[in-house]
Amino acid sequence: ILAERTQANLDGLLRRIDATVVQRAYAETHESWFAEPEFGGQYVDSAIAAYRATGDTGLLARAGAVVESIITHQRIDGYLGSYRPGLEFDSFSVWNQQFSIMALLTYYEQTGEARALKAAVRCADYLRAAFLAPGGPDILDAINWHIQHSCILTEFVHLFRLTGNKAYLEFAEYIITRWDSSTLMLVAGPVNHPQHALHYVGCPKAIEVLICYRGILELYHATGEARYLAAARNYWQNVLDTQIGPTGTGSISESWWWLGRAPLALTNDLHPNENCVAVAWMQLSAELLATSGHARFADEFEKTLYNHLLGAQALDGSDFSYYQGMEGRKVHKTPASWYSCCRYRGMKLLAHLGE
């Protein structure tokens, strides 16, 4: 089953996507709320994972073309968010830069292309200098309950691991400090109040919080600080206990919600069980499994894989459901007017599945 579904993902989606579309996301300047660079990052990461699995050099070349567009169109000051001047910290701009850095670092690790690492460093330095400057933008002045910009944490830890530059580690810890001095107590909250973690974190936006906890876990590996591991494990357990339903995922309209896993007739019009949330839950579970070796993390990964992710995949592998209701017919396609995040995240998870 897994071989068939992985091959369908490769042939029906990864090899069929027009990579020039994500290349153009960097070649043009956009207004606020444009978030296509996320797909550039996800595509590069997926194509490189598939290249490692198959040896298909065409996939590596596709990834390289996107990376070349990122490098070529980087602004002279290092900015990579694709917005016009004046909007560098608006809506999805920092989010865009997060995935741009991810693409560059993934490509650098695979190929050793020094220009990719240099571009990632320039972008990270631009962000770090801006957020730390007196009177500069506030990293918590962000959409989605103030958390959107904070997702950059993971890539700053990644940069520290590759370069050894402690400035990146210090900035990652600066993000933790900002959370814990606000309602976003992603480290202090779940550790001190595990029975109320979802409330004390102060942010129900599911995918972003899960991304941030993946960054916290990476920070544990970089520093050895036990409180980071405790925070990630406590949050994972609380989500499992309060939000994860029988298909191995949760969320309504992309957020954790106060009724949690109460049995209800969840139809697709309620936008339940976002595929992005399921993928991030699987990623955090896999990373906690690798950290601890405890089988319960593997159990939850496997449950979500078979009962949600493969159920979200179109039979020909060409797309993924954005949402999956507990009742009614599944829609194995992202509507043309909708954002394509769930398609790209599903594609990425299956591209990495063999690893």
mmCIF file of C-alpha atoms in Angstrom:
data_model
loop_
_atom_site.group_PDB
_atom_site.id
_atom_site.type_symbol
_atom_site.label_atom_id
_atom_site.label_comp_id
_atom_site.label_asym_id
_atom_site.label_seq_id
_atom_site.Cartn_x
_atom_site.Cartn_y
_atom_site.Cartn_z
ATOM 1 C CA ILE A 1 0.000 0.000 0.000
ATOM 2 C CA LEU A 2 2.715 2.453 0.971
ATOM 3 C CA ALA A 3 4.751 1.723 -2.152
ATOM 4 C CA GLU A 4 1.692 2.274 -4.340
ATOM 5 C CA ARG A 5 0.694 5.521 -2.619
ATOM 6 C CA THR A 6 4.257 6.866 -2.643
ATOM 7 C CA GLN A 7 4.613 6.120 -6.347
ATOM 8 C CA ALA A 8 1.262 7.778 -7.071
ATOM 9 C CA ASN A 9 2.459 10.861 -5.217
ATOM 10 C CA LEU A 10 5.653 10.890 -7.255
ATOM 11 C CA ASP A 11 4.060 10.364 -10.666
ATOM 12 C CA GLY A 12 0.746 12.111 -10.144
ATOM 13 C CA LEU A 13 1.947 15.213 -8.350
ATOM 14 C CA LEU A 14 5.649 15.779 -7.742
ATOM 15 C CA ARG A 15 6.749 15.126 -11.329
ATOM 16 C CA ARG A 16 3.714 16.903 -12.804
ATOM 17 C CA ILE A 17 3.815 20.207 -10.940
ATOM 18 C CA ASP A 18 4.870 23.095 -13.150
ATOM 19 C CA ALA A 19 7.940 24.236 -11.220
ATOM 20 C CA THR A 20 8.073 27.474 -13.211
ATOM 21 C CA VAL A 21 5.026 28.650 -11.225
ATOM 22 C CA VAL A 22 6.954 28.624 -7.962
ATOM 23 C CA GLN A 23 9.983 30.110 -9.708
ATOM 24 C CA ARG A 24 7.851 33.097 -10.745
ATOM 25 C CA ALA A 25 6.857 33.671 -7.116
ATOM 26 C CA TYR A 26 10.375 35.031 -6.595
ATOM 27 C CA ALA A 27 10.719 36.787 -9.932
ATOM 28 C CA GLU A 28 7.771 39.112 -9.281
ATOM 29 C CA THR A 29 6.990 41.605 -6.510
ATOM 30 C CA HIS A 30 3.669 41.114 -4.744
ATOM 31 C CA GLU A 31 1.239 42.786 -2.401
ATOM 32 C CA SER A 32 0.290 41.521 1.059
ATOM 33 C CA TRP A 33 -1.306 38.077 1.604
ATOM 34 C CA PHE A 34 0.684 36.450 -1.192
ATOM 35 C CA ALA A 35 2.191 33.214 0.162
ATOM 36 C CA GLU A 36 3.329 31.210 -2.869
ATOM 37 C CA PRO A 37 6.989 31.054 -1.709
ATOM 38 C CA GLU A 38 5.860 28.495 0.853
ATOM 39 C CA PHE A 39 5.211 26.161 -2.051
ATOM 40 C CA GLY A 40 8.658 26.851 -3.471
ATOM 41 C CA GLY A 41 10.213 25.710 -0.220
ATOM 42 C CA GLN A 42 7.977 22.667 0.072
ATOM 43 C CA TYR A 43 8.603 21.701 -3.547
ATOM 44 C CA VAL A 44 12.391 21.916 -3.260
ATOM 45 C CA ASP A 45 12.374 19.857 -0.065
ATOM 46 C CA SER A 46 10.032 17.232 -1.569
ATOM 47 C CA ALA A 47 11.936 16.958 -4.842
ATOM 48 C CA ILE A 48 15.251 16.455 -3.055
ATOM 49 C CA ALA A 49 13.758 13.789 -0.771
ATOM 50 C CA ALA A 50 12.345 12.006 -3.832
ATOM 51 C CA TYR A 51 15.703 12.324 -5.587
ATOM 52 C CA ARG A 52 17.408 10.587 -2.665
ATOM 53 C CA ALA A 53 14.835 7.795 -2.824
ATOM 54 C CA THR A 54 14.834 7.283 -6.598
ATOM 55 C CA GLY A 55 18.095 8.686 -7.987
ATOM 56 C CA ASP A 56 16.020 10.668 -10.517
ATOM 57 C CA THR A 57 18.352 13.527 -11.445
ATOM 58 C CA GLY A 58 15.458 15.311 -13.141
ATOM 59 C CA LEU A 59 13.925 15.942 -9.728
ATOM 60 C CA LEU A 60 17.186 17.398 -8.453
ATOM 61 C CA ALA A 61 17.356 19.646 -11.526
ATOM 62 C CA ARG A 62 13.795 20.863 -10.887
ATOM 63 C CA ALA A 63 14.700 21.711 -7.304
ATOM 64 C CA GLY A 64 17.827 23.458 -8.535
ATOM 65 C CA ALA A 65 15.828 25.647 -10.914
ATOM 66 C CA VAL A 66 13.633 26.875 -8.067
ATOM 67 C CA VAL A 67 16.680 27.531 -5.874
ATOM 68 C CA GLU A 68 18.309 29.456 -8.716
ATOM 69 C CA SER A 69 15.239 31.680 -8.927
ATOM 70 C CA ILE A 70 15.380 32.291 -5.166
ATOM 71 C CA ILE A 71 19.059 33.259 -5.314
ATOM 72 C CA THR A 72 18.719 35.365 -8.459
ATOM 73 C CA HIS A 73 15.801 37.421 -7.162
ATOM 74 C CA GLN A 74 16.966 37.960 -3.596
ATOM 75 C CA ARG A 75 16.912 41.638 -2.713
ATOM 76 C CA ILE A 76 20.290 43.269 -2.194
ATOM 77 C CA ASP A 77 19.664 43.616 1.566
ATOM 78 C CA GLY A 78 18.882 39.899 1.875
ATOM 79 C CA TYR A 79 15.073 40.085 1.923
ATOM 80 C CA LEU A 80 13.353 37.040 0.397
ATOM 81 C CA GLY A 81 9.669 37.513 1.185
ATOM 82 C CA SER A 82 8.519 38.583 -2.316
ATOM 83 C CA TYR A 83 6.556 41.658 -1.109
ATOM 84 C CA ARG A 84 7.057 45.223 -2.257
ATOM 85 C CA PRO A 85 9.070 47.627 -0.086
ATOM 86 C CA GLY A 86 7.180 48.643 3.028
ATOM 87 C CA LEU A 87 5.515 45.244 3.488
ATOM 88 C CA GLU A 88 8.559 43.264 4.607
ATOM 89 C CA PHE A 89 6.925 42.215 7.904
ATOM 90 C CA ASP A 90 3.290 42.148 6.831
ATOM 91 C CA SER A 91 0.975 39.096 6.786
ATOM 92 C CA PHE A 92 2.911 36.129 5.262
ATOM 93 C CA SER A 93 6.179 37.903 4.466
ATOM 94 C CA VAL A 94 8.244 36.311 7.271
ATOM 95 C CA TRP A 95 6.457 32.994 6.641
ATOM 96 C CA ASN A 96 7.594 33.224 3.018
ATOM 97 C CA GLN A 97 11.174 33.784 4.116
ATOM 98 C CA GLN A 98 11.024 30.799 6.449
ATOM 99 C CA PHE A 99 10.279 28.445 3.563
ATOM 100 C CA SER A 100 12.778 30.191 1.304
ATOM 101 C CA ILE A 101 15.515 29.560 3.870
ATOM 102 C CA MET A 102 14.336 25.953 4.216
ATOM 103 C CA ALA A 103 14.657 25.416 0.455
ATOM 104 C CA LEU A 104 18.117 26.957 0.344
ATOM 105 C CA LEU A 105 19.437 24.952 3.286
ATOM 106 C CA THR A 106 17.945 21.683 2.037
ATOM 107 C CA TYR A 107 19.542 22.217 -1.360
ATOM 108 C CA TYR A 108 22.873 23.180 0.204
ATOM 109 C CA GLU A 109 22.917 20.038 2.351
ATOM 110 C CA GLN A 110 22.247 17.857 -0.687
ATOM 111 C CA THR A 111 24.557 19.521 -3.209
ATOM 112 C CA GLY A 112 27.069 21.619 -1.279
ATOM 113 C CA GLU A 113 26.088 24.671 -3.352
ATOM 114 C CA ALA A 114 27.705 27.507 -1.382
ATOM 115 C CA ARG A 115 25.534 30.198 -3.000
ATOM 116 C CA ALA A 116 22.443 28.596 -1.485
ATOM 117 C CA LEU A 117 23.895 28.724 2.028
ATOM 118 C CA LYS A 118 25.072 32.311 1.470
ATOM 119 C CA ALA A 119 21.570 33.386 0.386
ATOM 120 C CA ALA A 120 20.014 31.717 3.436
ATOM 121 C CA VAL A 121 22.489 33.442 5.748
ATOM 122 C CA ARG A 122 21.800 36.833 4.157
ATOM 123 C CA CYS A 123 18.049 36.388 4.619
ATOM 124 C CA ALA A 124 18.393 35.237 8.233
ATOM 125 C CA ASP A 125 20.742 38.133 8.996
ATOM 126 C CA TYR A 126 18.221 40.572 7.499
ATOM 127 C CA LEU A 127 15.435 39.219 9.715
ATOM 128 C CA ARG A 128 17.549 39.007 12.838
ATOM 129 C CA ALA A 129 18.843 42.569 12.483
ATOM 130 C CA ALA A 130 15.350 43.931 11.895
ATOM 131 C CA PHE A 131 13.690 42.187 14.838
ATOM 132 C CA LEU A 132 16.484 43.049 17.266
ATOM 133 C CA ALA A 133 16.851 46.692 16.202
ATOM 134 C CA PRO A 134 15.554 49.295 18.687
ATOM 135 C CA GLY A 135 12.151 50.361 17.423
ATOM 136 C CA GLY A 136 12.141 47.581 14.825
ATOM 137 C CA PRO A 137 9.252 45.233 14.054
ATOM 138 C CA ASP A 138 7.956 43.027 16.856
ATOM 139 C CA ILE A 139 8.102 39.301 16.099
ATOM 140 C CA LEU A 140 4.782 38.894 17.938
ATOM 141 C CA ASP A 141 3.071 41.539 15.801
ATOM 142 C CA ALA A 142 1.888 38.801 13.481
ATOM 143 C CA ILE A 143 -1.279 37.242 12.104
ATOM 144 C CA ASN A 144 -2.902 34.070 13.458
ATOM 145 C CA TRP A 145 -2.909 34.921 17.153
ATOM 146 C CA HIS A 146 0.519 36.578 16.936
ATOM 147 C CA ILE A 147 2.392 33.367 16.073
ATOM 148 C CA GLN A 148 2.949 33.472 12.299
ATOM 149 C CA HIS A 149 6.423 35.064 12.344
ATOM 150 C CA SER A 150 7.618 32.771 15.147
ATOM 151 C CA CYS A 151 7.624 29.742 12.856
ATOM 152 C CA ILE A 152 11.021 31.007 11.621
ATOM 153 C CA LEU A 153 12.460 29.455 14.811
ATOM 154 C CA THR A 154 13.077 26.092 13.139
ATOM 155 C CA GLU A 155 15.225 27.554 10.375
ATOM 156 C CA PHE A 156 17.346 29.608 12.772
ATOM 157 C CA VAL A 157 18.190 26.422 14.682
ATOM 158 C CA HIS A 158 18.895 24.736 11.336
ATOM 159 C CA LEU A 159 21.276 27.561 10.410
ATOM 160 C CA PHE A 160 23.069 27.279 13.735
ATOM 161 C CA ARG A 161 23.546 23.564 13.161
ATOM 162 C CA LEU A 162 25.049 24.148 9.711
ATOM 163 C CA THR A 163 27.185 27.214 10.437
ATOM 164 C CA GLY A 164 27.953 27.044 14.151
ATOM 165 C CA ASN A 165 27.152 30.768 14.370
ATOM 166 C CA LYS A 166 25.831 31.292 17.904
ATOM 167 C CA ALA A 167 24.001 34.435 16.838
ATOM 168 C CA TYR A 168 21.385 32.194 15.234
ATOM 169 C CA LEU A 169 21.013 30.115 18.380
ATOM 170 C CA GLU A 170 20.708 33.283 20.469
ATOM 171 C CA PHE A 171 17.970 34.572 18.179
ATOM 172 C CA ALA A 172 16.093 31.269 18.499
ATOM 173 C CA GLU A 173 16.239 31.622 22.280
ATOM 174 C CA TYR A 174 15.139 35.254 21.939
ATOM 175 C CA ILE A 175 11.923 33.979 20.306
ATOM 176 C CA ILE A 176 11.340 31.694 23.317
ATOM 177 C CA THR A 177 11.830 34.658 25.662
ATOM 178 C CA ARG A 178 9.319 36.747 23.721
ATOM 179 C CA TRP A 179 6.728 33.929 23.901
ATOM 180 C CA ASP A 180 7.153 33.431 27.604
ATOM 181 C CA SER A 181 6.748 37.150 28.308
ATOM 182 C CA SER A 182 3.397 37.127 26.478
ATOM 183 C CA THR A 183 0.351 34.885 26.232
ATOM 184 C CA LEU A 184 2.259 32.622 23.830
ATOM 185 C CA MET A 185 3.867 30.539 26.581
ATOM 186 C CA LEU A 186 4.897 27.678 24.349
ATOM 187 C CA VAL A 187 7.681 26.643 26.709
ATOM 188 C CA ALA A 188 6.656 27.972 30.118
ATOM 189 C CA GLY A 189 2.956 27.202 29.687
ATOM 190 C CA PRO A 190 2.867 23.483 28.879
ATOM 191 C CA VAL A 191 5.628 22.676 31.371
ATOM 192 C CA ASN A 192 3.996 24.478 34.280
ATOM 193 C CA HIS A 193 0.390 23.739 33.392
ATOM 194 C CA PRO A 194 0.284 20.523 31.342
ATOM 195 C CA GLN A 195 -3.400 19.913 32.027
ATOM 196 C CA HIS A 196 -4.263 23.255 30.396
ATOM 197 C CA ALA A 197 -1.575 23.441 27.732
ATOM 198 C CA LEU A 198 -3.821 24.477 24.873
ATOM 199 C CA HIS A 199 -5.181 27.389 26.878
ATOM 200 C CA TYR A 200 -1.913 28.562 28.367
ATOM 201 C CA VAL A 201 -0.116 28.518 25.034
ATOM 202 C CA GLY A 202 -2.560 31.224 24.029
ATOM 203 C CA CYS A 203 -2.779 30.209 20.367
ATOM 204 C CA PRO A 204 -5.218 27.687 18.910
ATOM 205 C CA LYS A 205 -3.892 28.001 15.319
ATOM 206 C CA ALA A 206 -2.894 24.377 14.955
ATOM 207 C CA ILE A 207 -0.360 24.144 12.121
ATOM 208 C CA GLU A 208 1.711 27.126 13.251
ATOM 209 C CA VAL A 209 1.907 25.939 16.862
ATOM 210 C CA LEU A 210 2.950 22.454 15.749
ATOM 211 C CA ILE A 211 5.685 23.973 13.557
ATOM 212 C CA CYS A 212 6.916 25.994 16.523
ATOM 213 C CA TYR A 213 7.050 22.893 18.724
ATOM 214 C CA ARG A 214 9.123 21.162 16.077
ATOM 215 C CA GLY A 215 11.485 24.134 16.380
ATOM 216 C CA ILE A 216 11.493 23.819 20.172
ATOM 217 C CA LEU A 217 12.450 20.160 19.810
ATOM 218 C CA GLU A 218 15.271 21.118 17.439
ATOM 219 C CA LEU A 219 16.385 23.662 20.011
ATOM 220 C CA TYR A 220 16.560 20.853 22.570
ATOM 221 C CA HIS A 221 18.883 18.898 20.270
ATOM 222 C CA ALA A 222 21.047 22.005 19.791
ATOM 223 C CA THR A 223 21.296 22.960 23.469
ATOM 224 C CA GLY A 224 20.437 19.863 25.528
ATOM 225 C CA GLU A 225 18.083 21.960 27.683
ATOM 226 C CA ALA A 226 15.574 19.570 29.226
ATOM 227 C CA ARG A 227 12.802 22.172 29.424
ATOM 228 C CA TYR A 228 12.568 22.275 25.633
ATOM 229 C CA LEU A 229 12.097 18.518 25.380
ATOM 230 C CA ALA A 230 9.576 18.595 28.245
ATOM 231 C CA ALA A 231 7.580 21.344 26.543
ATOM 232 C CA ALA A 232 7.365 19.453 23.249
ATOM 233 C CA ARG A 233 6.405 16.156 24.896
ATOM 234 C CA ASN A 234 3.830 17.755 27.194
ATOM 235 C CA TYR A 235 2.215 19.639 24.349
ATOM 236 C CA TRP A 236 2.111 16.514 22.179
ATOM 237 C CA GLN A 237 0.423 14.549 24.979
ATOM 238 C CA ASN A 238 -2.092 17.302 25.649
ATOM 239 C CA VAL A 239 -3.039 17.535 21.970
ATOM 240 C CA LEU A 240 -3.433 13.760 21.862
ATOM 241 C CA ASP A 241 -5.633 13.783 24.952
ATOM 242 C CA THR A 242 -7.821 16.722 23.990
ATOM 243 C CA GLN A 243 -7.858 17.181 20.188
ATOM 244 C CA ILE A 244 -6.875 14.117 18.149
ATOM 245 C CA GLY A 245 -9.878 12.206 16.841
ATOM 246 C CA PRO A 246 -10.287 8.660 15.498
ATOM 247 C CA THR A 247 -8.601 9.426 12.164
ATOM 248 C CA GLY A 248 -5.461 10.616 13.937
ATOM 249 C CA THR A 249 -5.868 14.346 13.510
ATOM 250 C CA GLY A 250 -8.024 17.272 14.567
ATOM 251 C CA SER A 251 -8.897 20.950 14.039
ATOM 252 C CA ILE A 252 -11.935 22.810 12.772
ATOM 253 C CA SER A 253 -11.320 25.700 10.380
ATOM 254 C CA GLU A 254 -7.586 25.078 10.951
ATOM 255 C CA SER A 255 -7.669 25.634 14.727
ATOM 256 C CA TRP A 256 -7.835 23.544 17.862
ATOM 257 C CA TRP A 257 -11.194 24.143 19.436
ATOM 258 C CA TRP A 258 -12.816 24.131 22.854
ATOM 259 C CA LEU A 259 -14.915 20.981 22.360
ATOM 260 C CA GLY A 260 -11.806 19.079 21.331
ATOM 261 C CA ARG A 261 -12.474 15.481 20.378
ATOM 262 C CA ALA A 262 -16.149 15.429 21.404
ATOM 263 C CA PRO A 263 -18.087 13.151 19.022
ATOM 264 C CA LEU A 264 -19.896 15.296 16.489
ATOM 265 C CA ALA A 265 -21.134 14.974 12.913
ATOM 266 C CA LEU A 266 -18.248 16.819 11.290
ATOM 267 C CA THR A 267 -19.190 17.538 7.697
ATOM 268 C CA ASN A 268 -16.880 19.166 5.187
ATOM 269 C CA ASP A 269 -18.624 22.529 5.378
ATOM 270 C CA LEU A 270 -17.220 22.886 8.928
ATOM 271 C CA HIS A 271 -13.686 22.573 7.495
ATOM 272 C CA PRO A 272 -12.571 19.800 9.866
ATOM 273 C CA ASN A 273 -9.303 17.875 9.986
ATOM 274 C CA GLU A 274 -7.057 20.113 7.909
ATOM 275 C CA ASN A 275 -4.435 18.075 6.063
ATOM 276 C CA CYS A 276 -1.663 20.524 7.067
ATOM 277 C CA VAL A 277 -2.450 19.837 10.720
ATOM 278 C CA ALA A 278 -2.301 16.080 10.183
ATOM 279 C CA VAL A 279 1.084 16.322 8.449
ATOM 280 C CA ALA A 280 2.588 18.543 11.150
ATOM 281 C CA TRP A 281 1.230 16.198 13.841
ATOM 282 C CA MET A 282 2.918 13.288 12.039
ATOM 283 C CA GLN A 283 6.183 15.206 11.745
ATOM 284 C CA LEU A 284 6.251 16.120 15.428
ATOM 285 C CA SER A 285 5.368 12.525 16.353
ATOM 286 C CA ALA A 286 8.167 11.150 14.162
ATOM 287 C CA GLU A 287 10.693 13.576 15.639
ATOM 288 C CA LEU A 288 9.682 12.695 19.208
ATOM 289 C CA LEU A 289 9.978 9.016 18.261
ATOM 290 C CA ALA A 290 13.516 9.609 16.989
ATOM 291 C CA THR A 291 14.343 11.527 20.160
ATOM 292 C CA SER A 292 12.905 9.099 22.703
ATOM 293 C CA GLY A 293 12.340 5.747 21.015
ATOM 294 C CA HIS A 294 8.932 5.439 22.703
ATOM 295 C CA ALA A 295 6.506 3.393 20.622
ATOM 296 C CA ARG A 296 3.490 5.580 21.402
ATOM 297 C CA PHE A 297 4.839 8.223 19.024
ATOM 298 C CA ALA A 298 5.088 5.610 16.257
ATOM 299 C CA ASP A 299 1.542 4.439 17.016
ATOM 300 C CA GLU A 300 0.128 7.915 16.498
ATOM 301 C CA PHE A 301 2.189 8.500 13.346
ATOM 302 C CA GLU A 302 0.917 5.249 11.869
ATOM 303 C CA LYS A 303 -2.704 5.922 12.839
ATOM 304 C CA THR A 304 -2.663 9.307 11.114
ATOM 305 C CA LEU A 305 -0.833 7.933 8.080
ATOM 306 C CA TYR A 306 -3.375 5.207 7.332
ATOM 307 C CA ASN A 307 -6.570 6.853 8.533
ATOM 308 C CA HIS A 308 -6.029 10.439 7.441
ATOM 309 C CA LEU A 309 -3.142 11.073 5.042
ATOM 310 C CA LEU A 310 -3.682 8.169 2.656
ATOM 311 C CA GLY A 311 -7.411 8.827 2.866
ATOM 312 C CA ALA A 312 -6.781 12.438 1.881
ATOM 313 C CA GLN A 313 -4.760 11.494 -1.196
ATOM 314 C CA ALA A 314 -6.494 11.408 -4.581
ATOM 315 C CA LEU A 315 -6.456 7.899 -6.037
ATOM 316 C CA ASP A 316 -4.238 9.001 -8.928
ATOM 317 C CA GLY A 317 -1.934 10.865 -6.537
ATOM 318 C CA SER A 318 -2.638 14.235 -8.147
ATOM 319 C CA ASP A 319 -3.835 16.111 -5.051
ATOM 320 C CA PHE A 320 -4.871 15.944 -1.397
ATOM 321 C CA SER A 321 -8.037 16.918 0.411
ATOM 322 C CA TYR A 322 -7.770 20.257 2.164
ATOM 323 C CA TYR A 323 -10.269 19.146 4.830
ATOM 324 C CA GLN A 324 -11.749 15.736 5.642
ATOM 325 C CA GLY A 325 -15.139 15.455 7.254
ATOM 326 C CA MET A 326 -16.205 12.501 9.404
ATOM 327 C CA GLU A 327 -19.403 12.297 7.378
ATOM 328 C CA GLY A 328 -20.231 12.784 3.711
ATOM 329 C CA ARG A 329 -18.134 12.328 0.603
ATOM 330 C CA LYS A 330 -14.453 13.210 0.569
ATOM 331 C CA VAL A 331 -13.187 15.891 -1.773
ATOM 332 C CA HIS A 332 -9.790 14.673 -2.951
ATOM 333 C CA LYS A 333 -8.886 17.978 -4.514
ATOM 334 C CA THR A 334 -7.972 21.480 -3.419
ATOM 335 C CA PRO A 335 -10.444 23.885 -5.082
ATOM 336 C CA ALA A 336 -8.763 26.246 -7.525
ATOM 337 C CA SER A 337 -9.642 29.307 -5.433
ATOM 338 C CA TRP A 338 -8.120 27.855 -2.244
ATOM 339 C CA TYR A 339 -4.587 28.050 -0.939
ATOM 340 C CA SER A 340 -2.582 24.931 -1.865
ATOM 341 C CA CYS A 341 -0.754 24.325 1.424
ATOM 342 C CA CYS A 342 -2.446 20.984 2.104
ATOM 343 C CA ARG A 343 -1.471 19.663 -1.325
ATOM 344 C CA TYR A 344 2.190 20.529 -0.867
ATOM 345 C CA ARG A 345 2.404 19.267 2.720
ATOM 346 C CA GLY A 346 0.827 15.939 1.801
ATOM 347 C CA MET A 347 3.218 15.628 -1.129
ATOM 348 C CA LYS A 348 6.174 16.398 1.131
ATOM 349 C CA LEU A 349 5.233 13.855 3.813
ATOM 350 C CA LEU A 350 4.920 11.040 1.285
ATOM 351 C CA ALA A 351 8.163 12.098 -0.415
ATOM 352 C CA HIS A 352 9.930 11.708 2.956
ATOM 353 C CA LEU A 353 8.027 8.600 4.058
ATOM 354 C CA GLY A 354 10.827 6.170 3.247
ATOM 355 C CA GLU A 355 13.132 8.099 5.555
#
